[in-house]
mmCIF file of C-alpha atoms (C1' of nucleotides) in Angstrom:
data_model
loop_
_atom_site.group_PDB
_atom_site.id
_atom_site.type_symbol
_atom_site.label_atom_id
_atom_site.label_comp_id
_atom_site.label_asym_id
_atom_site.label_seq_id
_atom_site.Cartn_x
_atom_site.Cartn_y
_atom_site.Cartn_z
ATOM 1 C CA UNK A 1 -4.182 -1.722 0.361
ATOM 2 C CA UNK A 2 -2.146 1.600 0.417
ATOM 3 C CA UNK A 3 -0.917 3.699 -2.639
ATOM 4 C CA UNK A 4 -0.448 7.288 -2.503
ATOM 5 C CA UNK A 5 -4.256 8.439 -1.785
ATOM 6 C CA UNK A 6 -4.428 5.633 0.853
ATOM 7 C CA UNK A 7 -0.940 6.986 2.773
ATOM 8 C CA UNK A 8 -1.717 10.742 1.971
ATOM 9 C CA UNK A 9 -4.957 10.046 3.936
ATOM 10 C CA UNK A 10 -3.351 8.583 6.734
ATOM 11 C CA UNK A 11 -0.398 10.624 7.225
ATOM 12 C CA UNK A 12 -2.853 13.639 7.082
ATOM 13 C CA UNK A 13 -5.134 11.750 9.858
ATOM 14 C CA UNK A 14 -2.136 11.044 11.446
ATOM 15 C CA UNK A 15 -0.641 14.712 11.784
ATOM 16 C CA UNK A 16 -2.783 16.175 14.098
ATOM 17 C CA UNK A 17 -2.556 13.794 16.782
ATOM 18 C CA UNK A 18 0.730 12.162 16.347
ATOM 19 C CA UNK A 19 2.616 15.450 15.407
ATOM 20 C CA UNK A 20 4.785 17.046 18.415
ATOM 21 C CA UNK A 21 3.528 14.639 20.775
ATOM 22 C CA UNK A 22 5.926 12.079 22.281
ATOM 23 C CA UNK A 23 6.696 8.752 21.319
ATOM 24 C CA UNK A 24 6.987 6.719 24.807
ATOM 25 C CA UNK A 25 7.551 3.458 23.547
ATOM 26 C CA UNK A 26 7.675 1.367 20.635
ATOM 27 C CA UNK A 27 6.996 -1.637 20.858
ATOM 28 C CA UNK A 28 7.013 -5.042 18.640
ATOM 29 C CA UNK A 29 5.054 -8.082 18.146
ATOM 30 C CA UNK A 30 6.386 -9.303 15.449
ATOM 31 C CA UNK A 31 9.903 -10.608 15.181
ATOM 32 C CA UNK A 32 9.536 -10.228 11.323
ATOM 33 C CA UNK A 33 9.624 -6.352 12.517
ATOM 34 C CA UNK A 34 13.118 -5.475 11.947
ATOM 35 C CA UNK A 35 15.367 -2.401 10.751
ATOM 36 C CA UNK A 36 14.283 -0.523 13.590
ATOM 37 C CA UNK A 37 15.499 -0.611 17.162
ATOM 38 C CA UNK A 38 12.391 0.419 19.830
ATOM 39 C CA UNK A 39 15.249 1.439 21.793
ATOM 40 C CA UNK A 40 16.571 4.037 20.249
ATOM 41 C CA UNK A 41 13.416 5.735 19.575
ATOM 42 C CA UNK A 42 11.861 6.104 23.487
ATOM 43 C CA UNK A 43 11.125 9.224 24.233
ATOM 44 C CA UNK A 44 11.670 11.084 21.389
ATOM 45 C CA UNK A 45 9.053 13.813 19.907
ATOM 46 C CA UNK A 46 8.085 13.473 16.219
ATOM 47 C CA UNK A 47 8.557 16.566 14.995
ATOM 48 C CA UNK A 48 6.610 16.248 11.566
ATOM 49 C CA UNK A 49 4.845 13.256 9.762
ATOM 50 C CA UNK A 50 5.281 13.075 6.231
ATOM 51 C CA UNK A 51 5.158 10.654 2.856
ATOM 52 C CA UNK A 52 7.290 9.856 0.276
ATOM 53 C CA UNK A 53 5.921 8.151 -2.174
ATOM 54 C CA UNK A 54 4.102 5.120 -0.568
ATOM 55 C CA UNK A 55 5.950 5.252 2.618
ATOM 56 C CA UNK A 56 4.890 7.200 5.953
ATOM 57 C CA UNK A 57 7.945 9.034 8.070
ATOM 58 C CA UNK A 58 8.046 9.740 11.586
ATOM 59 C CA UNK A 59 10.524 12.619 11.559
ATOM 60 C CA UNK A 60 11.688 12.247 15.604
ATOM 61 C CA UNK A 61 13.957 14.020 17.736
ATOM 62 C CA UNK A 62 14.232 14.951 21.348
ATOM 63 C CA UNK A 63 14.620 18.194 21.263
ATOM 64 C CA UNK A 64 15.431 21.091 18.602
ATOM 65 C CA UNK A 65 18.820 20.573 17.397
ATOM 66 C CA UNK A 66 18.949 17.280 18.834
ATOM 67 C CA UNK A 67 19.903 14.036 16.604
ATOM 68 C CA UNK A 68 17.233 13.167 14.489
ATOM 69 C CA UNK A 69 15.772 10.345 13.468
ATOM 70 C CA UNK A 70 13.269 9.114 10.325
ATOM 71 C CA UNK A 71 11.250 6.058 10.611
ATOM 72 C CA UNK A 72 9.612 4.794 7.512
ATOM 73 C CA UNK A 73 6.655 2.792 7.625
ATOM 74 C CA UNK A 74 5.805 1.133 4.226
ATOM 75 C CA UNK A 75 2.265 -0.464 4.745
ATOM 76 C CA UNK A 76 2.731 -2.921 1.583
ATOM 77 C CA UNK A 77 -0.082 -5.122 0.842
ATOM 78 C CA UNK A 78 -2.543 -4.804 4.232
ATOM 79 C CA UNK A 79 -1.001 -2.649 6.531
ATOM 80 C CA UNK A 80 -2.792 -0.198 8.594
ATOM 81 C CA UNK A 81 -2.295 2.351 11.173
ATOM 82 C CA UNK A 82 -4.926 2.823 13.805
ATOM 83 C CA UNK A 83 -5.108 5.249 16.559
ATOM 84 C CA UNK A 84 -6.937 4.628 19.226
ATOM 85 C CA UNK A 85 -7.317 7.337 22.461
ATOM 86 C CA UNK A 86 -6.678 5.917 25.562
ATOM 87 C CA UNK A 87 -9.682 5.316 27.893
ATOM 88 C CA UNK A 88 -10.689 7.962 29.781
ATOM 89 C CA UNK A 89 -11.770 7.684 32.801
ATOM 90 C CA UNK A 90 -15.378 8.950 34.215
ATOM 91 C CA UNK A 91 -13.853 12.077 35.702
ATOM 92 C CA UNK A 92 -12.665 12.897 32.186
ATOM 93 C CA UNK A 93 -8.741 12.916 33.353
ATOM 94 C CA UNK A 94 -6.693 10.810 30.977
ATOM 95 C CA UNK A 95 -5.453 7.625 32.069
ATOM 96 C CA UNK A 96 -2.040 6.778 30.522
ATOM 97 C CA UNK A 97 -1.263 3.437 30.683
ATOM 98 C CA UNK A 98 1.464 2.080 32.411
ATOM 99 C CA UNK A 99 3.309 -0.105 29.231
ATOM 100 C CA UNK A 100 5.772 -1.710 31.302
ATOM 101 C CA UNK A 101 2.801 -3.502 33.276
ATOM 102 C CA UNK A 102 1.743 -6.961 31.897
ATOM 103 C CA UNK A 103 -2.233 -5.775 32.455
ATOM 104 C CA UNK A 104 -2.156 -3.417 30.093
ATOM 105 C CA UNK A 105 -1.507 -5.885 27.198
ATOM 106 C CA UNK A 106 -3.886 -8.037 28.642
ATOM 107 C CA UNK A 107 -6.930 -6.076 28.904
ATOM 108 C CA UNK A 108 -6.580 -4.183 25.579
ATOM 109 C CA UNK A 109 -5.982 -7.527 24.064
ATOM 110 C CA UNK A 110 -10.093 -6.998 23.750
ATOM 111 C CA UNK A 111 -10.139 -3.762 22.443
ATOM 112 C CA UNK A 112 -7.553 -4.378 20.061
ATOM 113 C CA UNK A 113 -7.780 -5.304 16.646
ATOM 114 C CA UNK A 114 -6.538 -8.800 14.849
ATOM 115 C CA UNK A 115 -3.355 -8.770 13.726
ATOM 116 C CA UNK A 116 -1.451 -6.134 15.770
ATOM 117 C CA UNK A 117 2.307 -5.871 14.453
ATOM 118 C CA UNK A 118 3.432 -3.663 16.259
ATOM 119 C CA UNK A 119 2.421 -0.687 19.279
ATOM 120 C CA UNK A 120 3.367 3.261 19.257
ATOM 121 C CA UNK A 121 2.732 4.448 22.702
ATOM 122 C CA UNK A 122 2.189 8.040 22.394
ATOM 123 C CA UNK A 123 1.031 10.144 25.785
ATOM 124 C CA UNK A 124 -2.503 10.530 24.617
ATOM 125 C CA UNK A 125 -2.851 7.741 22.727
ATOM 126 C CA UNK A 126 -1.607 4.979 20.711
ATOM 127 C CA UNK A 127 -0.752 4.160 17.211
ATOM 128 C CA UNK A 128 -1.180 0.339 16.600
ATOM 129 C CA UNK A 129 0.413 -1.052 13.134
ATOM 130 C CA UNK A 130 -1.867 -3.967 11.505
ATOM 131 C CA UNK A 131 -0.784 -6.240 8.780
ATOM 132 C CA UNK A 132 -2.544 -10.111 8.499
ATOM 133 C CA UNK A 133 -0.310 -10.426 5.363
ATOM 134 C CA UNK A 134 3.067 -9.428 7.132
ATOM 135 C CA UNK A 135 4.606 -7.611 4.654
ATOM 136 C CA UNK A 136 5.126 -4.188 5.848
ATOM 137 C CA UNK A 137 8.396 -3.350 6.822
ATOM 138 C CA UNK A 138 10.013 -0.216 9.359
ATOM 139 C CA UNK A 139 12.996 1.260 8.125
ATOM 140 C CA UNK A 140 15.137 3.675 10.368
ATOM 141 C CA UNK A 141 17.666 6.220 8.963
ATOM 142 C CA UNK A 142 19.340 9.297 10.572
ATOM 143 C CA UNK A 143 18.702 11.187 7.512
ATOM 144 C CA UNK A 144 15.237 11.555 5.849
ATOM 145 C CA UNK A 145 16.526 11.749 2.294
ATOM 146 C CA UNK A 146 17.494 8.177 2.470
ATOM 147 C CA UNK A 147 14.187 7.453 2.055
ATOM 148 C CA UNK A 148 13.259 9.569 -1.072
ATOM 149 C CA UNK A 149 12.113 7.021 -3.316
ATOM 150 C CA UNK A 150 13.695 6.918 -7.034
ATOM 151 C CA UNK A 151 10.892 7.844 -9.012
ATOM 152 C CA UNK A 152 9.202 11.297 -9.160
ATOM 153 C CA UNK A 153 6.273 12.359 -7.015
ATOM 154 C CA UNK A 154 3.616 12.651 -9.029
ATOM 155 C CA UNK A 155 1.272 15.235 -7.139
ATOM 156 C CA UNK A 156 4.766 17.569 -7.017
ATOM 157 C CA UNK A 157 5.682 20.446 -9.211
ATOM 158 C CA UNK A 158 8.341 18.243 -11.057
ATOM 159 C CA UNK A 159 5.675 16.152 -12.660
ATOM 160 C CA UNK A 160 5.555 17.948 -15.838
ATOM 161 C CA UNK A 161 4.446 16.248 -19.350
ATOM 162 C CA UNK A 162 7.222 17.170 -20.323
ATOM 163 C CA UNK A 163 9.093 14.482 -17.954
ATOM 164 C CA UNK A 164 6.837 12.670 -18.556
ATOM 165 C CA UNK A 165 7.604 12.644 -22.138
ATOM 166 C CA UNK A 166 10.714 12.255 -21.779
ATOM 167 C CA UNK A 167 10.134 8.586 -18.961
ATOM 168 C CA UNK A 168 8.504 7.619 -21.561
ATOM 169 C CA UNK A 169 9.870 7.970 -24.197
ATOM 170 C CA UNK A 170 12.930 5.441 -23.180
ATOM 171 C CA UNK A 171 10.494 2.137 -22.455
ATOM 172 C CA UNK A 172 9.012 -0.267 -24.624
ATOM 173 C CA UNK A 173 7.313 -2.275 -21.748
ATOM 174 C CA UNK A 174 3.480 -1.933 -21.674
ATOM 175 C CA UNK A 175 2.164 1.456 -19.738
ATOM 176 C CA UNK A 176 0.041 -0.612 -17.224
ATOM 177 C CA UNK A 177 2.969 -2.425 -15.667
ATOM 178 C CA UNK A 178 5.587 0.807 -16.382
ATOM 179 C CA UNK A 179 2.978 2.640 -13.951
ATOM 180 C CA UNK A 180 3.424 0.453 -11.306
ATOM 181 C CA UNK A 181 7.524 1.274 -11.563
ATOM 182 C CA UNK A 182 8.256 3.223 -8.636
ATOM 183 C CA UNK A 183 11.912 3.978 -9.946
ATOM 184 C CA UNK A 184 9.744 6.415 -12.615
ATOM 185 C CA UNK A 185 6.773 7.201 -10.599
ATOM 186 C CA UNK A 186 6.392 6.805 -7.350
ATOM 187 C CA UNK A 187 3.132 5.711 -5.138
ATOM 188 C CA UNK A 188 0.829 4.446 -8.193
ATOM 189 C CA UNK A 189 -0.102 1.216 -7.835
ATOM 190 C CA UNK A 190 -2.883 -1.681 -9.267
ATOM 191 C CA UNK A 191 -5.731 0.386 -8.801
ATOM 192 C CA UNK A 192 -4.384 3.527 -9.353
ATOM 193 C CA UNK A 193 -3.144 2.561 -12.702
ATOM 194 C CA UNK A 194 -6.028 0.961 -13.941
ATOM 195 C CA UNK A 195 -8.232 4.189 -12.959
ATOM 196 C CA UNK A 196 -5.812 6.233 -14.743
ATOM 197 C CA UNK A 197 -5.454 4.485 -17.639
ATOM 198 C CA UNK A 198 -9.620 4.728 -18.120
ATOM 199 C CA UNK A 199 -9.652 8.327 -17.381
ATOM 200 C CA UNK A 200 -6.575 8.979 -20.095
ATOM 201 C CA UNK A 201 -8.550 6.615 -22.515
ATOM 202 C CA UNK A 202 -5.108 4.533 -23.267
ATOM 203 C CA UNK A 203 -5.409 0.697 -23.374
ATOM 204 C CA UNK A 204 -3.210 -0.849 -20.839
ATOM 205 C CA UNK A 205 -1.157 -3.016 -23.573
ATOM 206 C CA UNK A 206 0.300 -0.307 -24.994
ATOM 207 C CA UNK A 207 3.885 0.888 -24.919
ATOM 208 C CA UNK A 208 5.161 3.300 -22.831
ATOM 209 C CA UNK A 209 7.414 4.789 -25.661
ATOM 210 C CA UNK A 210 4.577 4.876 -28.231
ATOM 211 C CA UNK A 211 2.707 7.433 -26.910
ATOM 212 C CA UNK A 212 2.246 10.459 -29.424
ATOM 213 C CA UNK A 213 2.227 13.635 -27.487
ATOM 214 C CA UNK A 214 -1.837 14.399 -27.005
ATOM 215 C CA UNK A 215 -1.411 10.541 -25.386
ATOM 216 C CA UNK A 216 1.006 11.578 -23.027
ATOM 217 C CA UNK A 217 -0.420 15.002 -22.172
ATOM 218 C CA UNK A 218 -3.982 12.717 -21.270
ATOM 219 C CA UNK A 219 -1.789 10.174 -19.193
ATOM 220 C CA UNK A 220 -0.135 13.353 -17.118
ATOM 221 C CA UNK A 221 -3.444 15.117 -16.581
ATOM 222 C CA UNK A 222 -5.321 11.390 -15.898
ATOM 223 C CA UNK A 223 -2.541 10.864 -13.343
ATOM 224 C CA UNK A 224 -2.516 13.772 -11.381
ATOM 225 C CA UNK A 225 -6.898 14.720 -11.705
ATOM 226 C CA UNK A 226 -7.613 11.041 -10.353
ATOM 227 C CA UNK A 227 -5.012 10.763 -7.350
ATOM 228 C CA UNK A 228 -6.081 14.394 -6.200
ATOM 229 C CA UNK A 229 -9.315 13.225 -6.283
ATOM 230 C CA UNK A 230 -9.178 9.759 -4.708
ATOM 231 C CA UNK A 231 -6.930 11.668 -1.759
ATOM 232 C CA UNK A 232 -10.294 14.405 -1.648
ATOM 233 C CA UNK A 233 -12.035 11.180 -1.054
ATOM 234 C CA UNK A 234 -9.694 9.565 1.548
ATOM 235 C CA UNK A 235 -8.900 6.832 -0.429
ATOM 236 C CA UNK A 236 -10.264 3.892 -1.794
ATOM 237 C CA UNK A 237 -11.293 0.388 0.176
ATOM 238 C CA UNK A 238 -11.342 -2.250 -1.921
ATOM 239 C CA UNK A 239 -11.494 -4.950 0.663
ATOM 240 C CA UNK A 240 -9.725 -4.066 3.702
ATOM 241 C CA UNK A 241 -8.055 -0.802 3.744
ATOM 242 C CA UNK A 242 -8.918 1.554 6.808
ATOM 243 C CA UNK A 243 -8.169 4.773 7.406
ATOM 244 C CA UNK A 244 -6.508 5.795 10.815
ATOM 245 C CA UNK A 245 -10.114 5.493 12.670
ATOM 246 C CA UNK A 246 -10.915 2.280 11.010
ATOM 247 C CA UNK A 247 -13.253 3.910 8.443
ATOM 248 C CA UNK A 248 -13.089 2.810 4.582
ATOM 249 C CA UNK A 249 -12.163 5.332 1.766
ATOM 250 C CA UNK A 250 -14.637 7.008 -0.124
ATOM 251 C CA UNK A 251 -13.232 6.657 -3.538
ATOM 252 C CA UNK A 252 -14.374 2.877 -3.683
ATOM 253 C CA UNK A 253 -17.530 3.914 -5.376
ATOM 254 C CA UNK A 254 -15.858 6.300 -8.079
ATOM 255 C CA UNK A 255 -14.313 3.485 -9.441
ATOM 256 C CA UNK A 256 -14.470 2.654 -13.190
ATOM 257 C CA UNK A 257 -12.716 -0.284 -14.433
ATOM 258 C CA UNK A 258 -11.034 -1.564 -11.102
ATOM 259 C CA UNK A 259 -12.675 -4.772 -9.694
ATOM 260 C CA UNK A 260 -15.525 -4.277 -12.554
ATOM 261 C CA UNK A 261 -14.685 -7.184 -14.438
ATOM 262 C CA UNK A 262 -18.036 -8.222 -17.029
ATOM 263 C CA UNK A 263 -19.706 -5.192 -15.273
ATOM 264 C CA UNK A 264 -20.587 -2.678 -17.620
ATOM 265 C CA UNK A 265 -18.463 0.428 -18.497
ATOM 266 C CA UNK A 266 -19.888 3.876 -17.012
ATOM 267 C CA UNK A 267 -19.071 5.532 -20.554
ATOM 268 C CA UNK A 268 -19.770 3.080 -22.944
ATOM 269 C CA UNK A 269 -22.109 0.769 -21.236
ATOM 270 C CA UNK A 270 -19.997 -2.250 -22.602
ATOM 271 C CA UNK A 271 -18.041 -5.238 -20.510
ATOM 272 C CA UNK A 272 -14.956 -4.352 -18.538
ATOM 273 C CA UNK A 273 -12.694 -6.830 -19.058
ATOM 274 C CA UNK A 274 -9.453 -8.455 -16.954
ATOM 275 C CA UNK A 275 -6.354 -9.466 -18.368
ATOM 276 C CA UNK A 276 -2.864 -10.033 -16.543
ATOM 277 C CA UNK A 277 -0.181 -8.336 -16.951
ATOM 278 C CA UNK A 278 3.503 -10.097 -15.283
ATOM 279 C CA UNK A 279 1.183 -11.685 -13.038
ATOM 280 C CA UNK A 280 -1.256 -8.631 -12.000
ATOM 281 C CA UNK A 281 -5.126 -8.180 -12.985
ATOM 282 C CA UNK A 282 -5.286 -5.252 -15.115
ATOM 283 C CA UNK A 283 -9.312 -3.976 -15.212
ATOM 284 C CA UNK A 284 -9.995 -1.850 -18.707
ATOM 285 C CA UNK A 285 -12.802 -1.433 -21.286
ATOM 286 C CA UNK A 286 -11.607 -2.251 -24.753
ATOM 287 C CA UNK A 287 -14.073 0.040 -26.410
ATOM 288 C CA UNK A 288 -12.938 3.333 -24.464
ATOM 289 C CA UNK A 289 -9.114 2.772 -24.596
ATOM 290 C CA UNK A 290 -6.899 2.556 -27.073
ATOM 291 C "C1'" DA B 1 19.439 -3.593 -19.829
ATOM 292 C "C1'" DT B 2 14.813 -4.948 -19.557
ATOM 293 C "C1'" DT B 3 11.335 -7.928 -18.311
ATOM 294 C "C1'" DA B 4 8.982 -12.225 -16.534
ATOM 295 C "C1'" DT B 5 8.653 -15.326 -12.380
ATOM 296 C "C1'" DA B 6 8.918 -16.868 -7.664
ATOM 297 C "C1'" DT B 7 8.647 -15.401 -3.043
ATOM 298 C "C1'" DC B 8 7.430 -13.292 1.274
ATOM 299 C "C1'" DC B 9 2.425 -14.162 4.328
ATOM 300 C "C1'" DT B 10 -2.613 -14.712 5.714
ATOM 301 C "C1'" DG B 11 -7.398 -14.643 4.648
ATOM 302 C "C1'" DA B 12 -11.407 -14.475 1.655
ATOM 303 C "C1'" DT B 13 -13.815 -16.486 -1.978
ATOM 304 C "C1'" DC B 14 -15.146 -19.807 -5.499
ATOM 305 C "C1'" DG B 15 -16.058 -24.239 -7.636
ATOM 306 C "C1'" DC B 16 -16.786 -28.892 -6.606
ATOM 307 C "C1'" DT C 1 -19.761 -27.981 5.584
ATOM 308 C "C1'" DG C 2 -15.482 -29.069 3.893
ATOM 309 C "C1'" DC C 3 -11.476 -28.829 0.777
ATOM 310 C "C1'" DG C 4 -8.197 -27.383 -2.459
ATOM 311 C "C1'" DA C 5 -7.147 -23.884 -5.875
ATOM 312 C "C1'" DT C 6 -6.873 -19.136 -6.777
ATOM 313 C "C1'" DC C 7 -6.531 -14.443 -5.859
ATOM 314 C "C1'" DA C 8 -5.435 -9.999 -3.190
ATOM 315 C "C1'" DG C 9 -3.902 -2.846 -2.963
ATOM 316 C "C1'" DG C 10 3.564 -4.300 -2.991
ATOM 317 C "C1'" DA C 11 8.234 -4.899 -3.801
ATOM 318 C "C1'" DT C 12 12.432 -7.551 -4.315
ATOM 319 C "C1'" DA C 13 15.644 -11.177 -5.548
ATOM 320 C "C1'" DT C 14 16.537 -14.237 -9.125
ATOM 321 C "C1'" DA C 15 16.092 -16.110 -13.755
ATOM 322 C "C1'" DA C 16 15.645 -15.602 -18.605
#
DNA sequence: ATTATATCCTGATCGC
DNA sequence: TGCGATCAGGATATAA
């Protein structure tokens, strides 16, 4: 599901009601779940929710000047975060369920959706962690720039052409798989990189280090015009990703080559065509890049 | 040093 | 309707 539109939306959905209010309990379903003890973490405010690249943090602490903590949640292939309110009851006062109490887990098990990984109890409200696939992972570190990924943030003021150029430059591997490198760029990912690719006009077998300079300056303006705009859109739902309310991303429809295969190019009104590339479908019309 | 492949999982879809 | 093969937004360990 996620790349960087898909966590930006979250973690901006996220802010307003996960940010300064407690974290009572964590609390895991899955024993795949590890690198985090729930422990550790009762009790403790988050103080700011932020991404880097296509990871969420939970920046938590109990109070100012108090250890910190940073949880990153990396939502993989079909992770999703959800928060849902809890019930209210008919006199409007909150009702804040008592987690230690086996009825609690047994009457949301109706309310909540498949595949629950994993439960934030927050005082309001609750964050629940979905993944059918399994793959996302928690990561805990005492200091948040552990979890700066390698590669450069491409919606930052570092992304320049000019290192861009210069990432480049160094690679002869094809530009549709050296997207996907996180260790250059982080939070691109299949979609991303096939949308990209379209809007720069640059045909996904080429190399990385061939690019003349007009090339690159397309790739670097592609890059950052389509993620700002799939983020203005919340995203994009191919098949299953949800936003924190369960809602689908908007971008889906803006969509040019991605999932198009044999359906005609918006441009050019030719096929879109799918190839793989080390194992991944790459979407592109041959008659609008080269 | 790069660059392909297998692997972690479950579910949806397609062809027969 | 059922069944096996294939594919899926990611990333990493291992092999070439």
């Amino acid at each position: 599901m996620p790349e960087l539109p898909e966590v930006e939306t979250v973690v901006r959905q996220l802010r307003p009601v996960v940010q300064q209010n407690k974290l009572v309990r964590l609390r895991l379903l899955d024993k795949k779940l590890r690198g985090v003890n729930p422990a550790e973490l009762r009790h403790m405010r988050v103080y700011k929710v932020s991404r880097a690249g296509k990871q969420i943090i939970f920046h938590l602490r109990h109070a100012r000047k108090e250890p910190e903590r940073h949880l990153a949640i990396h939502l993989r292939m079909t992770g999703t975060l959800i928060w849902q309110r809890y019930a209210e009851r008919s006199g409007g006062r909150k009702v804040v369920p008592d987690v230690s109490r086996r009825n609690y887990w047994r009457k949301a098990a109706d309310i909540l959706p498949q595949h629950v990984r994993a439960i934030f109890y927050f005082e309001d409200g609750c964050v629940l962690f979905c993944d059918p696939r399994r793959f996302g992972t928690f990561a805990l570190k005492a200091d948040a720039a552990g979890f700066r990924p390698a590669g450069l943030e491409p919606l930052s003021r570092a992304f320049t052409r000019k290192k861009l150029a210069n990432l480049l430059r160094l690679s002869s591997q094809e530009i549709k798989p050296w997207l996907l490198r996180q260790d250059k760029l982080c939070g691109i990912g299949n979609i991303y990189a096939a949308e990209i690719l379209f809007a720069a006009r640059l045909h996904p077998r080429r190399r990385a280090g061939s690019l003349g300079a007009s090339e690159v300056q397309r790739l670097h303006s592609a890059t950052v015009r389509i993620l700002r705009k799939a983020i203005s859109f919340c995203g994009t739902t191919v098949s299953d990703f949800q936003d924190t309310t369960g809602s689908a991303g908007g971008f889906s429809r803006l969509l040019k080559v991605y999932d198009r295969e044999n359906r005609r190019c918006r441009r050019c009104r030719g096929a879109i065509l799918r190839i793989m590339q080390q194992g991944r479908s790459t979407y592109y019309c041959p008659v609008c890049q080269t």
